[in-house]
Short mmCIF file of C-alpha atoms in Angstrom, two decimals:
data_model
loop_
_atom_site.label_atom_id
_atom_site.label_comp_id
_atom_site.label_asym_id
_atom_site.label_seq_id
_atom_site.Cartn_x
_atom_site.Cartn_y
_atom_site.Cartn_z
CA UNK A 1 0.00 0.00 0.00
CA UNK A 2 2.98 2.53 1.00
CA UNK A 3 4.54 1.65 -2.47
CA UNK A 4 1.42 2.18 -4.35
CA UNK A 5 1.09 5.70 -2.31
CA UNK A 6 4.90 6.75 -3.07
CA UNK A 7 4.20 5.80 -6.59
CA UNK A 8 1.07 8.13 -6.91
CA UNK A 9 2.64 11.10 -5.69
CA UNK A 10 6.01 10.92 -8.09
CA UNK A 11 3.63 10.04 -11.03
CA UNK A 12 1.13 12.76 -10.09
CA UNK A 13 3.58 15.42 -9.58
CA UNK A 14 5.00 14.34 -13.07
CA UNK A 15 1.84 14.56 -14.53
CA UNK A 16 0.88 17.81 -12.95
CA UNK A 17 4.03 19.34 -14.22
CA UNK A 18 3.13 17.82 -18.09
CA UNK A 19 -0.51 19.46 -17.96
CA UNK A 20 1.22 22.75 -16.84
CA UNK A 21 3.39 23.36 -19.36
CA UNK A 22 0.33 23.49 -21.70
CA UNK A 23 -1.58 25.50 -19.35
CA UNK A 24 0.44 28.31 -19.64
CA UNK A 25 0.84 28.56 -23.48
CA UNK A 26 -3.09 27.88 -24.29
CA UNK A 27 -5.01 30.59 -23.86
CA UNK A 28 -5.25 34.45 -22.66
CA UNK A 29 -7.34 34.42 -20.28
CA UNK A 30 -6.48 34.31 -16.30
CA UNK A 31 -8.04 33.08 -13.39
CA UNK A 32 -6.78 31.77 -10.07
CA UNK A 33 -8.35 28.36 -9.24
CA UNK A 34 -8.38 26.08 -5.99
CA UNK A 35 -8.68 22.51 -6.51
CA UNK A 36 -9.67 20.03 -3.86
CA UNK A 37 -8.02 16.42 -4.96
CA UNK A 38 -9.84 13.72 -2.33
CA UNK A 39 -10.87 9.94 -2.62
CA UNK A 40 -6.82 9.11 -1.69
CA UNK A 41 -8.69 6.01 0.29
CA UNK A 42 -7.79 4.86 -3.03
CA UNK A 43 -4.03 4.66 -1.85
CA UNK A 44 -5.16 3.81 1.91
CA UNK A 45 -4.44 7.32 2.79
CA UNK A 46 -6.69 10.00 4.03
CA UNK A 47 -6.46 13.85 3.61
CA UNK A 48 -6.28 15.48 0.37
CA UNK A 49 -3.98 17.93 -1.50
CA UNK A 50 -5.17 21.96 -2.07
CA UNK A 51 -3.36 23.68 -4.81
CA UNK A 52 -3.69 27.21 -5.38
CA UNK A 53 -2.41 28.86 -9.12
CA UNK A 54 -2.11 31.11 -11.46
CA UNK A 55 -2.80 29.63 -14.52
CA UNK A 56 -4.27 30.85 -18.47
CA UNK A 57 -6.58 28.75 -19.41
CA UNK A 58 -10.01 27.96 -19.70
CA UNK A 59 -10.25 25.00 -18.53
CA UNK A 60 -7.11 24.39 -16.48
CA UNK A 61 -9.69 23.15 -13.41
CA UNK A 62 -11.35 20.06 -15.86
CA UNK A 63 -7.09 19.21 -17.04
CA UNK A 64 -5.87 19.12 -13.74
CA UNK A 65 -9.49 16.96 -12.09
CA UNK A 66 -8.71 14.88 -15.00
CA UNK A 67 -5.34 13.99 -14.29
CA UNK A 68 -5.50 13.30 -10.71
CA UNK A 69 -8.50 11.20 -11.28
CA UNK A 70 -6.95 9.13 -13.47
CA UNK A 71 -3.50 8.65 -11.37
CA UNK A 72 -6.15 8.03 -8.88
CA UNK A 73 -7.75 4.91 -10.67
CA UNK A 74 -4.72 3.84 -12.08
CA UNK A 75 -3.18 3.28 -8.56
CA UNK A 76 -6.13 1.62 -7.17
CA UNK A 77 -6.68 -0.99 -10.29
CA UNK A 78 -2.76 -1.81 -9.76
CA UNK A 79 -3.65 -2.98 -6.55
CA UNK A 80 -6.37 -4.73 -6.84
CA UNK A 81 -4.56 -6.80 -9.59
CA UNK A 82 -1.23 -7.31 -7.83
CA UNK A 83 -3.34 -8.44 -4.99
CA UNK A 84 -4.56 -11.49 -6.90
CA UNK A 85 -1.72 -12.04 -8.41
CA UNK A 86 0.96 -11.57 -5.68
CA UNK A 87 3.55 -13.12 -6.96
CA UNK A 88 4.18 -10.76 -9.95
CA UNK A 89 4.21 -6.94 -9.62
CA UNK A 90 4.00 -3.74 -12.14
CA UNK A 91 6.89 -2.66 -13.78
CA UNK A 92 6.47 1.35 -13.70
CA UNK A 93 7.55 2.80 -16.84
CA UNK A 94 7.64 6.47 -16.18
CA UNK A 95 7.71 8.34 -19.78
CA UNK A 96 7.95 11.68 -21.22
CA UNK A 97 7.18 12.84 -24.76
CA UNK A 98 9.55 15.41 -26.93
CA UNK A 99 6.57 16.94 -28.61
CA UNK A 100 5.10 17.97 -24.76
CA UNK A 101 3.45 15.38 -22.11
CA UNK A 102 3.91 12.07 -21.26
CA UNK A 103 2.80 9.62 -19.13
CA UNK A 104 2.82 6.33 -17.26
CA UNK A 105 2.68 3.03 -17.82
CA UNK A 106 2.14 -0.18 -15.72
CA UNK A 107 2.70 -3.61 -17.07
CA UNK A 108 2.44 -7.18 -15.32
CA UNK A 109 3.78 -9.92 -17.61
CA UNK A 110 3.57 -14.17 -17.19
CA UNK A 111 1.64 -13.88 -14.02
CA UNK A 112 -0.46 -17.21 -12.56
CA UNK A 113 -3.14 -14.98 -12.59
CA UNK A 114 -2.31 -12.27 -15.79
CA UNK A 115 -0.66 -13.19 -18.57
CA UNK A 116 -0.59 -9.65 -19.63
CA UNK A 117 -1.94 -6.42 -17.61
CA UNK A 118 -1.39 -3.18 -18.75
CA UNK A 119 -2.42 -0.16 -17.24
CA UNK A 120 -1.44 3.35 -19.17
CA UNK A 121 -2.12 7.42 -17.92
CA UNK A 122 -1.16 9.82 -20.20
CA UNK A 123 -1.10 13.51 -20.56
CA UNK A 124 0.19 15.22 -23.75
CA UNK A 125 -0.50 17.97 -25.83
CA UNK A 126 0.85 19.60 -28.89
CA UNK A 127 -0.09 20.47 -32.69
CA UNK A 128 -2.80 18.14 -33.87
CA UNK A 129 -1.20 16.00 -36.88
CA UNK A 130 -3.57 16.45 -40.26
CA UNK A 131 -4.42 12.52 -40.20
CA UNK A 132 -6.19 13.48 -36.75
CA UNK A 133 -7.78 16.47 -37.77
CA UNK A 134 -9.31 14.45 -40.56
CA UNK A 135 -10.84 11.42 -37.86
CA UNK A 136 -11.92 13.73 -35.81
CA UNK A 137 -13.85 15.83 -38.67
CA UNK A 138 -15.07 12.58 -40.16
CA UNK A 139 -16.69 12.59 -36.57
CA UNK A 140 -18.43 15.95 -37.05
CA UNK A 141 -15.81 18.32 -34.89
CA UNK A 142 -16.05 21.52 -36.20
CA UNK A 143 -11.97 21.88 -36.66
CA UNK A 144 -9.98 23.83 -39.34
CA UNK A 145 -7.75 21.91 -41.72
CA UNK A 146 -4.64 23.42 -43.34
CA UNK A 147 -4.08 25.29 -39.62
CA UNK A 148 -2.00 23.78 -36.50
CA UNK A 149 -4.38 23.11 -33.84
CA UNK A 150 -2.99 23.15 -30.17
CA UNK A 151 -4.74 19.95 -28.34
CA UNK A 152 -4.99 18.67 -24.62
CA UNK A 153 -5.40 15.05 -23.87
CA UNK A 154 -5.46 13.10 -20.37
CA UNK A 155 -6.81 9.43 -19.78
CA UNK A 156 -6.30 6.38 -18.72
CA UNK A 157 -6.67 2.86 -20.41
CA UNK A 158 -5.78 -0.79 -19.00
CA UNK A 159 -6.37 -4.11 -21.09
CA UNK A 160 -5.89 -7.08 -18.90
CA UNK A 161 -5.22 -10.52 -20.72
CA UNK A 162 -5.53 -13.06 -17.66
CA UNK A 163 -3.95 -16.58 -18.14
CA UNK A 164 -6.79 -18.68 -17.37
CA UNK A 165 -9.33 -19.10 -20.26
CA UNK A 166 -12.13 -19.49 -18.12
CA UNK A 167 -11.91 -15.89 -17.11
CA UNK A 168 -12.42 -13.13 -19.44
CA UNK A 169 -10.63 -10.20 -20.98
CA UNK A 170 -11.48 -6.42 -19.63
CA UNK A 171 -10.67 -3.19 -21.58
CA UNK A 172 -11.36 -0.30 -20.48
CA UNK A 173 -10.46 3.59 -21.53
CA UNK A 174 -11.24 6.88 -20.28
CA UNK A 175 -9.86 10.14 -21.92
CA UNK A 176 -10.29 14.39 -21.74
CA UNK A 177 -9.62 16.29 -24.70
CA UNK A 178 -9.64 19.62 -25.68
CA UNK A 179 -8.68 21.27 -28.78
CA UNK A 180 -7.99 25.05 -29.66
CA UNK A 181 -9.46 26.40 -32.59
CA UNK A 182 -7.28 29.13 -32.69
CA UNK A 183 -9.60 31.99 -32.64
CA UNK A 184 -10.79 31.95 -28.87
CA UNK A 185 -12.73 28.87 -28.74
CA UNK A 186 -11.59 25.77 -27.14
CA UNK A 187 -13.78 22.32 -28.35
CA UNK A 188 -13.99 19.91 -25.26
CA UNK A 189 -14.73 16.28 -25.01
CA UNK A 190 -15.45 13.08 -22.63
CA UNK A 191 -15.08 9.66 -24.06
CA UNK A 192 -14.06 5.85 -23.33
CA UNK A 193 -15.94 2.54 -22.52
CA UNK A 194 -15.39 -0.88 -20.74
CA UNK A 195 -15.83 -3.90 -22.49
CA UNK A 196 -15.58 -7.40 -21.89
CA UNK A 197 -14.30 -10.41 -23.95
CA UNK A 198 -14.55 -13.92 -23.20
CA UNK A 199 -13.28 -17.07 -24.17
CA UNK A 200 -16.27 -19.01 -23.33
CA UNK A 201 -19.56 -17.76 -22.34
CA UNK A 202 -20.79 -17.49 -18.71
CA UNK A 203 -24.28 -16.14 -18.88
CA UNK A 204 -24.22 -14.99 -14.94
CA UNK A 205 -20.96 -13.15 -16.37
CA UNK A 206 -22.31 -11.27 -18.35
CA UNK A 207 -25.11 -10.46 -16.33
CA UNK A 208 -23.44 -9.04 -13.85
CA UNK A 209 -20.96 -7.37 -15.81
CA UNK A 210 -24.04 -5.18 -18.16
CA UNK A 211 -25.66 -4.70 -14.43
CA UNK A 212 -22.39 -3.07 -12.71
CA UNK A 213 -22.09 -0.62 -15.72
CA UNK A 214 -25.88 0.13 -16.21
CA UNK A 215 -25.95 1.26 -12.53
CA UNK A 216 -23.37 3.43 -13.15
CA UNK A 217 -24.77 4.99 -15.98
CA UNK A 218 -28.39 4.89 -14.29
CA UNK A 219 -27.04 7.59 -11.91
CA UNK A 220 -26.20 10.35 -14.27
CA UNK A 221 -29.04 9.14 -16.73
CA UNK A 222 -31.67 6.20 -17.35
CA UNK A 223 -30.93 6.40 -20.79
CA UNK A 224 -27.18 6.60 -21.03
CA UNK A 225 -26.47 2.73 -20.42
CA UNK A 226 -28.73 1.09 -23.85
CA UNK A 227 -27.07 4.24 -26.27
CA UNK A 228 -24.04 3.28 -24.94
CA UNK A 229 -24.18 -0.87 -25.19
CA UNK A 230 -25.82 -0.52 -28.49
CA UNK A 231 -22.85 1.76 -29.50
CA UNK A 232 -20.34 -0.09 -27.84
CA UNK A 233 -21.64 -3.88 -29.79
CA UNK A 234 -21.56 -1.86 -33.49
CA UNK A 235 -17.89 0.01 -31.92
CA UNK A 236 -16.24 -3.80 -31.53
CA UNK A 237 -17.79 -4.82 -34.72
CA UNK A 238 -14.82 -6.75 -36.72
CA UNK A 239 -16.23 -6.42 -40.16
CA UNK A 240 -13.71 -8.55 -42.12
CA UNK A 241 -15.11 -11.39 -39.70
CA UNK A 242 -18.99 -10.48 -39.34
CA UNK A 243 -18.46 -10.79 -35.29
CA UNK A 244 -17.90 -8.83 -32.34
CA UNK A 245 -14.94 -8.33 -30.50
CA UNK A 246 -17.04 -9.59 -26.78
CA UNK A 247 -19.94 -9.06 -25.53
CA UNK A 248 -19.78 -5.51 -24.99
CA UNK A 249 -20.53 -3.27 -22.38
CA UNK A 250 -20.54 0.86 -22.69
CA UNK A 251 -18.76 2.82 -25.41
CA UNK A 252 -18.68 6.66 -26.01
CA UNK A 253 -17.27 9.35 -27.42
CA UNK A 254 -17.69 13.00 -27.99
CA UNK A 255 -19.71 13.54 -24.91
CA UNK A 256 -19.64 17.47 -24.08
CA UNK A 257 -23.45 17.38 -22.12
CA UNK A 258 -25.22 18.50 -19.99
CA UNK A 259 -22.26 20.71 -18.85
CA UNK A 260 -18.23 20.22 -18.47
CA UNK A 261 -18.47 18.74 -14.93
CA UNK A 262 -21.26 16.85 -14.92
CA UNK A 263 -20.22 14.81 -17.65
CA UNK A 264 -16.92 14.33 -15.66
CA UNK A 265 -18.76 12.80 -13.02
CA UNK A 266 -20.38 10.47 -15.07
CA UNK A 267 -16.89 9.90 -16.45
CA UNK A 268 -15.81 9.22 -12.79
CA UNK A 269 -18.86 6.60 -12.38
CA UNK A 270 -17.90 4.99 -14.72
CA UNK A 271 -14.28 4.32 -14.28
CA UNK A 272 -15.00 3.50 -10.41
CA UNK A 273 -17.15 0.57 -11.75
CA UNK A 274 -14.52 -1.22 -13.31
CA UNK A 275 -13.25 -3.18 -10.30
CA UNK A 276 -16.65 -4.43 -8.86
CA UNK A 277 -17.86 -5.12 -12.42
CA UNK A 278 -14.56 -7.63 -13.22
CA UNK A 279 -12.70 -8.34 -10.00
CA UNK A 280 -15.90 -11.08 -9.26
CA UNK A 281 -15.32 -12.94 -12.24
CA UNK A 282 -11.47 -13.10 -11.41
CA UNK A 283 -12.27 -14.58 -8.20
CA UNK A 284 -14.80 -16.52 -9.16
CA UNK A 285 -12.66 -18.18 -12.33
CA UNK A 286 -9.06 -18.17 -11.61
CA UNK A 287 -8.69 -21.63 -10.53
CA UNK A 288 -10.92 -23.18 -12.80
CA UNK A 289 -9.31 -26.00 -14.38
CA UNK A 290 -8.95 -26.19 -18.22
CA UNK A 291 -7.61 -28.25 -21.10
CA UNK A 292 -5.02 -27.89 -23.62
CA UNK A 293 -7.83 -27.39 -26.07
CA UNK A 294 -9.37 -24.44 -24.09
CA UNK A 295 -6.28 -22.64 -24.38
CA UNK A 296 -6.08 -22.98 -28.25
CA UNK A 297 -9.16 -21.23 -28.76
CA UNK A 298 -8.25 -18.72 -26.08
CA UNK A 299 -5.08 -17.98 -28.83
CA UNK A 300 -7.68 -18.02 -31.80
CA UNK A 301 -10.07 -15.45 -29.71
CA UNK A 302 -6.82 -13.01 -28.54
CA UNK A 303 -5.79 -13.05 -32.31
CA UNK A 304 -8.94 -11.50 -33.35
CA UNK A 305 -8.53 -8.73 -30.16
CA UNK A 306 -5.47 -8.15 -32.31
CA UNK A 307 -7.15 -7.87 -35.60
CA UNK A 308 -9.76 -5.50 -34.27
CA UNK A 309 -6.94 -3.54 -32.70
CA UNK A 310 -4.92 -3.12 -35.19
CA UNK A 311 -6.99 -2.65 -38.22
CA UNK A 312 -10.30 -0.72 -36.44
CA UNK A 313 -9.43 0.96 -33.36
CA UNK A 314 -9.49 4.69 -33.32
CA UNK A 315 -7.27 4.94 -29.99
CA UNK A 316 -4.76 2.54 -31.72
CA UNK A 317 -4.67 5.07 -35.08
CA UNK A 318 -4.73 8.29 -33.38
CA UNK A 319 -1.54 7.51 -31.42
CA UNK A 320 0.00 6.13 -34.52
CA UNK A 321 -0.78 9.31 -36.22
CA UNK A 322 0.81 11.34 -33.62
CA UNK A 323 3.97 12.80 -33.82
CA UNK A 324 6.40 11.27 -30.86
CA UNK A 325 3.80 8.80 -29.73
CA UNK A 326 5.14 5.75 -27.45
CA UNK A 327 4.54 2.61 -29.61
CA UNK A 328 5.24 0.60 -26.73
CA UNK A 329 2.30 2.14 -24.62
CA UNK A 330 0.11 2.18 -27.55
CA UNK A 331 0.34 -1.22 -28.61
CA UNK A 332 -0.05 -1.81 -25.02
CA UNK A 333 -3.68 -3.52 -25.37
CA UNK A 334 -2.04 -6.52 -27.43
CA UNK A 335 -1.97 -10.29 -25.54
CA UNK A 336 1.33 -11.61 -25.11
CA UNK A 337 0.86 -14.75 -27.24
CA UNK A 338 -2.61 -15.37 -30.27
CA UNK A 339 -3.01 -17.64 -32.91
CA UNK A 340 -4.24 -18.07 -36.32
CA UNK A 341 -5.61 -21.02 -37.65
CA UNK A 342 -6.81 -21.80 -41.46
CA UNK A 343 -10.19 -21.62 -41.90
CA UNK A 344 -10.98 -22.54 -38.11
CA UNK A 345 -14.47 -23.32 -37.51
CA UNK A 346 -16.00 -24.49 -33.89
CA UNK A 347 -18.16 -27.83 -33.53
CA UNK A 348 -21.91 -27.32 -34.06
CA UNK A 349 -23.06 -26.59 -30.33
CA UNK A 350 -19.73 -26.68 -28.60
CA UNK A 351 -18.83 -24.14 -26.32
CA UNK A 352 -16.94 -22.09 -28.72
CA UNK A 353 -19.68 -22.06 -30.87
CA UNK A 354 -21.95 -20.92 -28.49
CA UNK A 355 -19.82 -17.79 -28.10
CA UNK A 356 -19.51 -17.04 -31.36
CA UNK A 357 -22.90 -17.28 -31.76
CA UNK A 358 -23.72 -14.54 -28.94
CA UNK A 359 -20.67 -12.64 -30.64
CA UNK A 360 -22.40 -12.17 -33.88
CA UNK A 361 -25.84 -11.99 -32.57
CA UNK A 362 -25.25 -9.68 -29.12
CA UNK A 363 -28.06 -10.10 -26.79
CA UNK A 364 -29.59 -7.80 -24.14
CA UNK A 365 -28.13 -8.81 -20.95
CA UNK A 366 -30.15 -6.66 -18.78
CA UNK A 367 -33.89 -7.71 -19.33
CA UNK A 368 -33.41 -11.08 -21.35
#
């Protein structure tokens, strides 16, 4: 718990530090701010840090929430992980990017428990490349092309591949961004998801899963959680294979409603029900016993997480389009070992088929 806590405050004063140097270069306008940073329980510490600055920017109070919320959550899913797994711990790979930010990343490798973990923060900003002008456009922003476009971005996102194919994959991702139009306006944005992918198909699984994030969603809105699975089954849609990447759970982007910090709460909700909607499933899985053929078609179902990864996901393309982006912490969400096969095709009725079935065909996990 102590290392976790001396951890948090190098990364956070890093981080703080990265956010600043944009801070002061983004805007005109002044203001002097106080920020109250609590929910350190987190860390098993109590108190809270005040800061007190003089800062130009707009929205210097969302950039700085955002970043110690997500050192926050990145600390406390460490943890939990480590904590079933405790005979493998994090590397912390403390990074910083030329073109202005940086981050941090968390990896646990060839644990009993997780083959892979990854859990990533970052907080850059910069000139907008013309590749991501052009996504987000295609998205309906309202940005100029042919111009350099100063942009903001915090978030965190974890993929956890765990060794046992009885339990499933998580993803999860939660980002700020803000651009500057360059004529006084600043365009801000929520977005990010958590998804789940299994090898084989637990009904109560998934149950609970869609529950946990629903009831998250059902506090900000009652409407939020079906927009957001519907979006989030055609997001993970792998066309080339007429399937889904899981069975879902919440995707969005672009949300800027009903005002800057009410959509960070929900943002908040959200990431805080991460933990109880996976960590059962761990526990309830992780010493399940399984055959050599279970973990060949856990390889043929982490080769198509890479093929959606690689060819469709807009996280995956923006960094790549980014000047001085960190490969390594992109390319992050990959498993440690997948497998092709020719023309694979499960048994009639076996339980691989019975996934794939659900994967093409999502269902409604909530009132079904």
């Amino acid at each position: 718990m102590l290392k976790w806590y001396r951890i948090f405050c190098a990364m956070r004063r890093d981080c703080r530090a990265m956010s600043s140097m944009y801070m002061y270069q983004s805007s005109q306008r002044s203001r002097l701010f106080r920020y109250l940073v609590s929910g350190m329980t987190a860390f098993g510490a109590t108190g809270a840090f005040l800061f007190t600055k003089q800062v130009n920017c707009a929205s210097v109070w969302m950039a700085d929430s955002v970043t110690d919320q997500k050192m926050l959550e990145q600390g406390e899913i460490c943890r939990a992980l480590e904590k079933l797994d405790p005979d493998t711990k994090f590397k912390v790979d403390k990074w910083k990017r030329e073109e202005g930010g940086g981050g941090v990343t968390c990896i646990m490798q060839d644990g009993s428990v997780f083959e892979k973990a990854g859990v990533n923060i970052s907080v850059v900003h910069g000139t907008l490349p013309p590749g991501a002008v052009q996504q987000m456009r295609s998205r309906g922003k309202d940005l100029k092309e042919g111009t350099k476009l100063p942009f903001f971005a915090a978030g965190i996102s974890s993929v956890i591949h765990p060794t046992n194919p009885n339990v499933p994959t998580i993803h999860f991702n939660y980002r700020y961004f803000e651009v500057d139009n360059g004529n006084g306006q600043i365009q801000w944005w929520f977005g990010g998801g958590t998804d789940l992918t299994p090898t084989y198909l637990d009904e109560q699984d998934c149950i609970h899963f869609h529950k946990t994030l629903k009831a998250a969603c059902d506090q900000h809105d009652s409407g939020y959680y079906q927009k957001f699975k519907s979006w989030c089954d055609e997001y993970f849609f792998i066309k080339h294979r007429g399937e889904r990447r899981g069975v879902g759970g919440i995707f969005f982007d672009d949300v800027d409603e009903p005002s800057q910090e009410e959509a960070f709460s929900f943002i908040k909700s959200c990431a805080e029900a991460v933990l109880p909607s996976y960590i059962p499933i761990v526990k309830k899985h992780m010493n399940d016993g399984y055959s050599y053929a279970d973990r060949q078609w856990q390889l043929l179902r982490r080769g198509r997480y890479v093929e959606f990864n690689l060819v469709y996901d807009r996280g995956t393309k923006f960094g790549l389009l980014t000047p001085g982006a960190r490969i390594e912490s992109i390319l992050m969400s990959l498993p440690l070992h997948a497998k092709w096969e020719y023309s694979h095709t499960p048994e009639s009725g076996s339980k691989a088929d019975r996934l794939l079935q659900v994967l093409k065909n999502p269902r409604d996990w909530i009132t079904e």
